[in-house]
PDB file of C-alpha atoms in Angstrom:
ATOM      1  CA  SER D   1      61.523 102.000 128.464  1.00  0.00           C
ATOM      2  CA  VAL D   2      60.250 100.449 125.378  1.00  0.00           C
ATOM      3  CA  ASP D   3      61.367  97.074 126.537  1.00  0.00           C
ATOM      4  CA  ASP D   4      58.682  97.297 129.286  1.00  0.00           C
ATOM      5  CA  LEU D   5      56.155  97.327 126.448  1.00  0.00           C
ATOM      6  CA  ILE D   6      57.382  94.941 123.738  1.00  0.00           C
ATOM      7  CA  VAL D   7      59.680  92.309 125.450  1.00  0.00           C
ATOM      8  CA  PRO D   8      57.994  89.087 126.349  1.00  0.00           C
ATOM      9  CA  PRO D   9      58.500  88.136 130.009  1.00  0.00           C
ATOM     10  CA  ASP D  10      60.709  85.048 129.111  1.00  0.00           C
ATOM     11  CA  ARG D  11      62.972  87.216 126.891  1.00  0.00           C
ATOM     12  CA  ARG D  12      63.910  89.905 129.402  1.00  0.00           C
ATOM     13  CA  GLU D  13      67.423  88.621 130.012  1.00  0.00           C
ATOM     14  CA  GLU D  14      68.072  88.323 126.223  1.00  0.00           C
ATOM     15  CA  ALA D  15      66.932  91.914 125.798  1.00  0.00           C
ATOM     16  CA  ALA D  16      69.163  93.165 128.489  1.00  0.00           C
ATOM     17  CA  THR D  17      72.098  91.520 126.904  1.00  0.00           C
ATOM     18  CA  LEU D  18      71.327  93.009 123.454  1.00  0.00           C
ATOM     19  CA  ASN D  19      70.994  96.454 125.050  1.00  0.00           C
ATOM     20  CA  GLU D  20      74.548  96.106 126.246  1.00  0.00           C
ATOM     21  CA  ARG D  21      75.510  95.355 122.633  1.00  0.00           C
ATOM     22  CA  LEU D  22      73.642  98.322 121.215  1.00  0.00           C
ATOM     23  CA  GLY D  23      76.845 100.290 120.375  1.00  0.00           C
ATOM     24  CA  GLU D  24      78.121  97.358 118.142  1.00  0.00           C
ATOM     25  CA  ARG D  25      78.207  98.090 114.493  1.00  0.00           C
ATOM     26  CA  ASP D  26      76.152  95.876 112.253  1.00  0.00           C
ATOM     27  CA  LEU D  27      74.591  93.816 114.993  1.00  0.00           C
ATOM     28  CA  GLN D  28      71.808  91.795 113.453  1.00  0.00           C
ATOM     29  CA  VAL D  29      69.781  89.141 115.331  1.00  0.00           C
ATOM     30  CA  GLU D  30      66.405  87.492 115.223  1.00  0.00           C
ATOM     31  CA  VAL D  31      64.148  88.156 118.313  1.00  0.00           C
ATOM     32  CA  GLN D  32      60.501  87.838 119.383  1.00  0.00           C
ATOM     33  CA  ARG D  33      58.701  90.962 120.611  1.00  0.00           C
ATOM     34  CA  ARG D  34      55.093  91.717 121.685  1.00  0.00           C
ATOM     35  CA  ALA D  35      52.887  93.441 119.139  1.00  0.00           C
ATOM     36  CA  ALA D  36      49.097  94.351 119.133  1.00  0.00           C
ATOM     37  CA  ASP D  37      48.246  91.027 117.735  1.00  0.00           C
ATOM     38  CA  GLY D  38      50.526  88.919 119.817  1.00  0.00           C
ATOM     39  CA  THR D  39      54.115  87.875 119.868  1.00  0.00           C
ATOM     40  CA  ARG D  40      55.812  88.091 116.393  1.00  0.00           C
ATOM     41  CA  ASP D  41      59.255  87.558 115.040  1.00  0.00           C
ATOM     42  CA  PHE D  42      61.409  90.553 114.208  1.00  0.00           C
ATOM     43  CA  LEU D  43      65.079  91.155 112.832  1.00  0.00           C
ATOM     44  CA  LEU D  44      66.746  93.576 115.120  1.00  0.00           C
ATOM     45  CA  TYR D  45      69.582  95.605 113.783  1.00  0.00           C
ATOM     46  CA  THR D  46      71.476  98.465 115.256  1.00  0.00           C
ATOM     47  CA  VAL D  47      73.311 101.579 114.148  1.00  0.00           C
ATOM     48  CA  PRO D  48      75.563 103.365 116.471  1.00  0.00           C
ATOM     49  CA  LEU D  49      75.161 107.092 116.856  1.00  0.00           C
ATOM     50  CA  SER D  50      78.864 107.612 116.182  1.00  0.00           C
ATOM     51  CA  GLU D  51      82.206 105.726 116.122  1.00  0.00           C
ATOM     52  CA  THR D  52      82.723 106.449 119.774  1.00  0.00           C
ATOM     53  CA  SER D  53      79.164 106.542 121.158  1.00  0.00           C
ATOM     54  CA  GLU D  54      77.808 103.778 123.410  1.00  0.00           C
ATOM     55  CA  HIS D  55      74.342 104.592 122.203  1.00  0.00           C
ATOM     56  CA  GLY D  56      72.583 104.052 118.875  1.00  0.00           C
ATOM     57  CA  PHE D  57      69.374 103.403 116.953  1.00  0.00           C
ATOM     58  CA  ALA D  58      67.578 100.019 117.246  1.00  0.00           C
ATOM     59  CA  THR D  59      65.382  98.954 114.343  1.00  0.00           C
ATOM     60  CA  TYR D  60      62.850  96.131 114.248  1.00  0.00           C
ATOM     61  CA  VAL D  61      61.728  94.613 110.947  1.00  0.00           C
ATOM     62  CA  ASP D  62      58.725  92.266 111.192  1.00  0.00           C
ATOM     63  CA  ILE D  63      59.735  88.987 109.461  1.00  0.00           C
ATOM     64  CA  THR D  64      56.889  86.829 110.932  1.00  0.00           C
ATOM     65  CA  GLU D  65      55.240  86.017 107.616  1.00  0.00           C
ATOM     66  CA  GLN D  66      58.633  85.275 105.995  1.00  0.00           C
ATOM     67  CA  LYS D  67      59.461  82.751 108.691  1.00  0.00           C
ATOM     68  CA  ARG D  68      55.996  81.122 108.416  1.00  0.00           C
ATOM     69  CA  ARG D  69      56.567  80.738 104.758  1.00  0.00           C
ATOM     70  CA  GLU D  70      59.926  79.236 105.165  1.00  0.00           C
ATOM     71  CA  GLN D  71      58.537  76.809 107.715  1.00  0.00           C
ATOM     72  CA  ARG D  72      55.712  75.753 105.398  1.00  0.00           C
ATOM     73  CA  LEU D  73      58.235  75.199 102.626  1.00  0.00           C
ATOM     74  CA  GLN D  74      60.493  73.122 104.881  1.00  0.00           C
ATOM     75  CA  VAL D  75      57.466  70.960 105.788  1.00  0.00           C
ATOM     76  CA  LEU D  76      56.405  70.645 102.038  1.00  0.00           C
ATOM     77  CA  ASN D  77      59.904  69.775 100.942  1.00  0.00           C
ATOM     78  CA  ARG D  78      60.284  67.045 103.593  1.00  0.00           C
ATOM     79  CA  VAL D  79      56.906  65.444 102.672  1.00  0.00           C
ATOM     80  CA  LEU D  80      57.596  65.579  98.954  1.00  0.00           C
ATOM     81  CA  ARG D  81      61.169  64.341  99.384  1.00  0.00           C
ATOM     82  CA  HIS D  82      59.884  61.466 101.548  1.00  0.00           C
ATOM     83  CA  ASP D  83      57.109  60.498  99.188  1.00  0.00           C
ATOM     84  CA  HIS D  84      59.340  60.710  96.157  1.00  0.00           C
ATOM     85  CA  ARG D  85      62.012  58.456  97.661  1.00  0.00           C
ATOM     86  CA  ASN D  86      59.566  55.850  98.763  1.00  0.00           C
ATOM     87  CA  ALA D  87      57.832  55.708  95.366  1.00  0.00           C
ATOM     88  CA  MET D  88      61.112  55.613  93.375  1.00  0.00           C
ATOM     89  CA  ASN D  89      62.231  52.638  95.663  1.00  0.00           C
ATOM     90  CA  VAL D  90      59.080  50.781  94.935  1.00  0.00           C
ATOM     91  CA  VAL D  91      59.559  51.396  91.187  1.00  0.00           C
ATOM     92  CA  MET D  92      63.251  50.290  91.251  1.00  0.00           C
ATOM     93  CA  GLY D  93      62.140  47.165  93.142  1.00  0.00           C
ATOM     94  CA  HIS D  94      59.560  46.232  90.621  1.00  0.00           C
ATOM     95  CA  ALA D  95      61.888  46.825  87.693  1.00  0.00           C
ATOM     96  CA  ALA D  96      64.607  44.706  89.315  1.00  0.00           C
ATOM     97  CA  ASP D  97      62.012  41.956  89.673  1.00  0.00           C
ATOM     98  CA  ILE D  98      61.180  42.171  86.070  1.00  0.00           C
ATOM     99  CA  VAL D  99      64.792  42.053  84.945  1.00  0.00           C
ATOM    100  CA  GLU D 100      65.388  38.950  87.105  1.00  0.00           C
ATOM    101  CA  ALA D 101      62.164  37.147  85.899  1.00  0.00           C
ATOM    102  CA  SER D 102      62.066  38.001  82.250  1.00  0.00           C
ATOM    103  CA  THR D 103      63.928  36.273  79.331  1.00  0.00           C
ATOM    104  CA  GLU D 104      62.617  38.574  76.667  1.00  0.00           C
ATOM    105  CA  PRO D 105      65.396  40.932  75.826  1.00  0.00           C
ATOM    106  CA  GLY D 106      62.982  43.846  74.946  1.00  0.00           C
ATOM    107  CA  THR D 107      61.279  43.486  78.233  1.00  0.00           C
ATOM    108  CA  VAL D 108      64.639  43.416  80.057  1.00  0.00           C
ATOM    109  CA  ALA D 109      65.808  46.571  78.278  1.00  0.00           C
ATOM    110  CA  HIS D 110      62.660  48.479  79.234  1.00  0.00           C
ATOM    111  CA  ALA D 111      62.911  47.415  82.903  1.00  0.00           C
ATOM    112  CA  GLU D 112      66.654  48.405  82.899  1.00  0.00           C
ATOM    113  CA  ALA D 113      65.685  51.853  81.609  1.00  0.00           C
ATOM    114  CA  ILE D 114      63.020  52.198  84.212  1.00  0.00           C
ATOM    115  CA  ARG D 115      65.537  51.239  86.910  1.00  0.00           C
ATOM    116  CA  SER D 116      68.205  53.576  85.568  1.00  0.00           C
ATOM    117  CA  ARG D 117      65.816  56.482  85.289  1.00  0.00           C
ATOM    118  CA  SER D 118      64.544  55.796  88.818  1.00  0.00           C
ATOM    119  CA  GLU D 119      68.146  55.806  90.242  1.00  0.00           C
ATOM    120  CA  ASP D 120      68.822  59.101  88.368  1.00  0.00           C
ATOM    121  CA  LEU D 121      65.689  60.675  90.096  1.00  0.00           C
ATOM    122  CA  LEU D 122      66.762  59.541  93.480  1.00  0.00           C
ATOM    123  CA  GLU D 123      70.159  60.916  92.867  1.00  0.00           C
ATOM    124  CA  ARG D 124      68.689  64.302  91.847  1.00  0.00           C
ATOM    125  CA  SER D 125      66.523  64.248  95.113  1.00  0.00           C
ATOM    126  CA  ARG D 126      69.713  63.765  97.132  1.00  0.00           C
ATOM    127  CA  LYS D 127      71.517  66.460  95.376  1.00  0.00           C
ATOM    128  CA  ALA D 128      68.511  68.853  95.940  1.00  0.00           C
ATOM    129  CA  ARG D 129      68.847  68.124  99.658  1.00  0.00           C
ATOM    130  CA  SER D 130      72.586  68.811  99.400  1.00  0.00           C
ATOM    131  CA  VAL D 131      72.053  72.085  97.696  1.00  0.00           C
ATOM    132  CA  GLU D 132      69.440  73.072 100.417  1.00  0.00           C
ATOM    133  CA  ARG D 133      71.977  72.348 103.129  1.00  0.00           C
ATOM    134  CA  ALA D 134      74.599  74.397 101.199  1.00  0.00           C
ATOM    135  CA  LEU D 135      72.350  77.425 100.901  1.00  0.00           C
ATOM    136  CA  ALA D 136      71.481  77.151 104.594  1.00  0.00           C
ATOM    137  CA  GLY D 137      75.225  77.058 105.368  1.00  0.00           C
ATOM    138  CA  LEU D 138      75.884  80.323 103.597  1.00  0.00           C
ATOM    139  CA  LEU D 139      75.591  82.031 106.934  1.00  0.00           C
ATOM    140  CA  ALA D 140      77.395  79.354 108.900  1.00  0.00           C
ATOM    141  CA  GLU D 141      80.214  80.525 111.087  1.00  0.00           C
ATOM    142  CA  ARG D 142      83.604  80.512 109.126  1.00  0.00           C
ATOM    143  CA  THR D 143      86.834  79.270 110.524  1.00  0.00           C
ATOM    144  CA  ALA D 144      90.347  78.808 109.335  1.00  0.00           C
ATOM    145  CA  VAL D 145      90.443  75.889 106.745  1.00  0.00           C
ATOM    146  CA  ASP D 146      93.477  74.136 105.324  1.00  0.00           C
ATOM    147  CA  VAL D 147      92.438  73.842 101.647  1.00  0.00           C
ATOM    148  CA  ALA D 148      95.381  71.730 100.688  1.00  0.00           C
ATOM    149  CA  ALA D 149      94.485  69.161 103.284  1.00  0.00           C
ATOM    150  CA  LEU D 150      90.781  69.367 102.376  1.00  0.00           C
ATOM    151  CA  VAL D 151      91.494  68.729  98.623  1.00  0.00           C
ATOM    152  CA  ARG D 152      93.798  65.721  99.384  1.00  0.00           C
ATOM    153  CA  ARG D 153      91.122  64.271 101.717  1.00  0.00           C
ATOM    154  CA  ARG D 154      88.192  64.762  99.228  1.00  0.00           C
ATOM    155  CA  ALA D 155      90.216  63.541  96.389  1.00  0.00           C
ATOM    156  CA  ALA D 156      91.312  60.370  98.170  1.00  0.00           C
ATOM    157  CA  ALA D 157      87.615  59.716  99.063  1.00  0.00           C
ATOM    158  CA  LEU D 158      86.539  59.906  95.469  1.00  0.00           C
ATOM    159  CA  ALA D 159      89.408  57.657  94.249  1.00  0.00           C
ATOM    160  CA  GLY D 160      88.587  55.116  96.807  1.00  0.00           C
ATOM    161  CA  SER D 161      84.927  55.022  95.758  1.00  0.00           C
ATOM    162  CA  THR D 162      85.267  55.253  91.862  1.00  0.00           C
ATOM    163  CA  GLU D 163      86.858  52.723  89.571  1.00  0.00           C
ATOM    164  CA  GLY D 164      88.903  53.600  86.464  1.00  0.00           C
ATOM    165  CA  VAL D 165      89.535  57.239  87.438  1.00  0.00           C
ATOM    166  CA  ASP D 166      93.056  58.693  86.915  1.00  0.00           C
ATOM    167  CA  LEU D 167      93.301  61.268  89.596  1.00  0.00           C
ATOM    168  CA  THR D 168      96.282  63.525  90.081  1.00  0.00           C
ATOM    169  CA  VAL D 169      96.593  65.892  93.071  1.00  0.00           C
ATOM    170  CA  ASP D 170      99.098  68.635  93.218  1.00  0.00           C
ATOM    171  CA  THR D 171      99.048  70.666  96.581  1.00  0.00           C
ATOM    172  CA  PRO D 172     101.749  72.442  98.624  1.00  0.00           C
ATOM    173  CA  GLY D 173     103.206  70.457 101.430  1.00  0.00           C
ATOM    174  CA  ASP D 174     102.583  73.317 103.841  1.00  0.00           C
ATOM    175  CA  PRO D 175      99.010  74.225 104.954  1.00  0.00           C
ATOM    176  CA  VAL D 176      97.241  76.678 102.778  1.00  0.00           C
ATOM    177  CA  TRP D 177      94.839  78.511 105.006  1.00  0.00           C
ATOM    178  CA  VAL D 178      91.586  80.272 104.041  1.00  0.00           C
ATOM    179  CA  VAL D 179      88.569  81.507 105.870  1.00  0.00           C
ATOM    180  CA  GLY D 180      85.494  79.283 105.040  1.00  0.00           C
ATOM    181  CA  ASN D 181      83.056  76.654 106.378  1.00  0.00           C
ATOM    182  CA  ASP D 182      81.572  73.254 105.268  1.00  0.00           C
ATOM    183  CA  LEU D 183      80.583  74.860 101.872  1.00  0.00           C
ATOM    184  CA  LEU D 184      84.196  74.358 100.914  1.00  0.00           C
ATOM    185  CA  ASP D 185      83.786  70.642 101.122  1.00  0.00           C
ATOM    186  CA  VAL D 186      80.610  70.790  99.090  1.00  0.00           C
ATOM    187  CA  ALA D 187      82.255  72.789  96.408  1.00  0.00           C
ATOM    188  CA  VAL D 188      85.369  70.453  96.034  1.00  0.00           C
ATOM    189  CA  ASP D 189      83.094  67.392  96.064  1.00  0.00           C
ATOM    190  CA  ASN D 190      81.002  68.639  93.268  1.00  0.00           C
ATOM    191  CA  LEU D 191      83.838  69.794  91.212  1.00  0.00           C
ATOM    192  CA  LEU D 192      85.554  66.384  91.411  1.00  0.00           C
ATOM    193  CA  GLU D 193      82.375  64.419  90.925  1.00  0.00           C
ATOM    194  CA  ASN D 194      81.555  66.435  87.849  1.00  0.00           C
ATOM    195  CA  ALA D 195      84.908  65.905  86.420  1.00  0.00           C
ATOM    196  CA  VAL D 196      84.652  62.060  86.809  1.00  0.00           C
ATOM    197  CA  ASN D 197      81.061  61.742  85.624  1.00  0.00           C
ATOM    198  CA  HIS D 198      81.210  63.863  82.500  1.00  0.00           C
ATOM    199  CA  ALA D 199      84.701  63.210  81.225  1.00  0.00           C
ATOM    200  CA  ASP D 200      85.025  60.911  78.252  1.00  0.00           C
ATOM    201  CA  ASP D 201      88.417  59.782  79.746  1.00  0.00           C
ATOM    202  CA  PRO D 202      88.191  60.137  83.452  1.00  0.00           C
ATOM    203  CA  THR D 203      91.688  61.851  83.808  1.00  0.00           C
ATOM    204  CA  VAL D 204      91.336  64.550  86.433  1.00  0.00           C
ATOM    205  CA  GLU D 205      93.967  66.852  87.671  1.00  0.00           C
ATOM    206  CA  VAL D 206      93.424  68.899  90.890  1.00  0.00           C
ATOM    207  CA  ARG D 207      95.874  71.622  91.942  1.00  0.00           C
ATOM    208  CA  VAL D 208      95.973  73.971  94.998  1.00  0.00           C
ATOM    209  CA  THR D 209      97.957  77.174  94.416  1.00  0.00           C
ATOM    210  CA  ALA D 210      98.837  79.459  97.383  1.00  0.00           C
ATOM    211  CA  GLY D 211      98.511  83.216  97.086  1.00  0.00           C
ATOM    212  CA  ASP D 212      96.178  85.876  97.208  1.00  0.00           C
ATOM    213  CA  PRO D 213      93.615  84.566  96.312  1.00  0.00           C
ATOM    214  CA  VAL D 214      94.313  80.967  96.948  1.00  0.00           C
ATOM    215  CA  ARG D 215      93.252  78.892  93.825  1.00  0.00           C
ATOM    216  CA  VAL D 216      91.860  75.421  93.536  1.00  0.00           C
ATOM    217  CA  THR D 217      91.904  74.295  89.929  1.00  0.00           C
ATOM    218  CA  VAL D 218      90.180  71.131  88.706  1.00  0.00           C
ATOM    219  CA  ARG D 219      91.012  70.095  84.945  1.00  0.00           C
ATOM    220  CA  ASP D 220      89.375  67.320  82.934  1.00  0.00           C
ATOM    221  CA  ASP D 221      88.333  66.644  79.330  1.00  0.00           C
ATOM    222  CA  GLY D 222      84.571  66.929  79.881  1.00  0.00           C
ATOM    223  CA  PRO D 223      82.277  68.854  77.531  1.00  0.00           C
ATOM    224  CA  GLY D 224      81.930  71.880  79.852  1.00  0.00           C
ATOM    225  CA  ILE D 225      78.591  73.539  81.037  1.00  0.00           C
ATOM    226  CA  PRO D 226      76.262  73.902  77.939  1.00  0.00           C
ATOM    227  CA  ASP D 227      75.674  77.576  76.923  1.00  0.00           C
ATOM    228  CA  GLU D 228      71.951  77.295  77.530  1.00  0.00           C
ATOM    229  CA  GLU D 229      72.685  76.168  81.205  1.00  0.00           C
ATOM    230  CA  LEU D 230      75.011  79.199  81.666  1.00  0.00           C
ATOM    231  CA  ALA D 231      72.432  81.610  80.320  1.00  0.00           C
ATOM    232  CA  VAL D 232      69.935  80.519  82.937  1.00  0.00           C
ATOM    233  CA  LEU D 233      72.439  81.029  85.679  1.00  0.00           C
ATOM    234  CA  GLU D 234      73.479  84.404  84.357  1.00  0.00           C
ATOM    235  CA  ARG D 235      69.890  85.460  84.107  1.00  0.00           C
ATOM    236  CA  ASP D 236      69.390  84.234  87.769  1.00  0.00           C
ATOM    237  CA  ARG D 237      65.862  83.118  86.920  1.00  0.00           C
ATOM    238  CA  GLU D 238      64.028  80.337  84.839  1.00  0.00           C
ATOM    239  CA  THR D 239      61.147  80.542  82.503  1.00  0.00           C
ATOM    240  CA  GLN D 240      59.049  77.761  80.930  1.00  0.00           C
ATOM    241  CA  LEU D 241      61.199  77.983  77.802  1.00  0.00           C
ATOM    242  CA  HIS D 242      64.573  78.539  79.359  1.00  0.00           C
ATOM    243  CA  HIS D 243      65.368  76.507  82.415  1.00  0.00           C
ATOM    244  CA  THR D 244      68.202  74.205  83.665  1.00  0.00           C
TER     245      THR D 244
END
């Protein structure tokens, strides 16, 4: 058996369970296996011999270096985010002290600009973390989600934390079920936040329409996404001259 050669001793039970699932279509799982240079990480996926066969092919793809790069990036992101947050808090603290201590209008204006920009950078850092979690959640397990209830809940949270916004919510009284995960919350939150922050007159209408597909519509009088921003998204890459 090939398992006698490549399965580490502490992974025998796991390997036996996977062997029982060999006939499953589109089975993909990360495993550790022994190689000539030690234990490495692999992506194991299977292809049944036929629709009715209990046997199939098992293919191992070495993803060790990929996982190492991901781990290094995660560490780097955590360090940079931590240092960035601490530095911006210090800058904001000094700017607040200048505003409080100074009576010179020009000096106060400069300090307020520093504080405002620092708050903006901190918010961008928070959003970057939110995007990171969202991308990681792309593979999260999906379940049945009542979109109507979700929209009402997120809209109420925004209205309760934001002053001067005229928020209208129109959803069916009955549940509107879709298959999804926590990314739906992220999407709705960002749509509502965008409508409030970028509209000249923060009047926002949110509507959930049942059907196939289910539709969630957010309307506001904001300027829309600039053409240069859309172009970067459509190209799926950034350059030094064209970036978002």
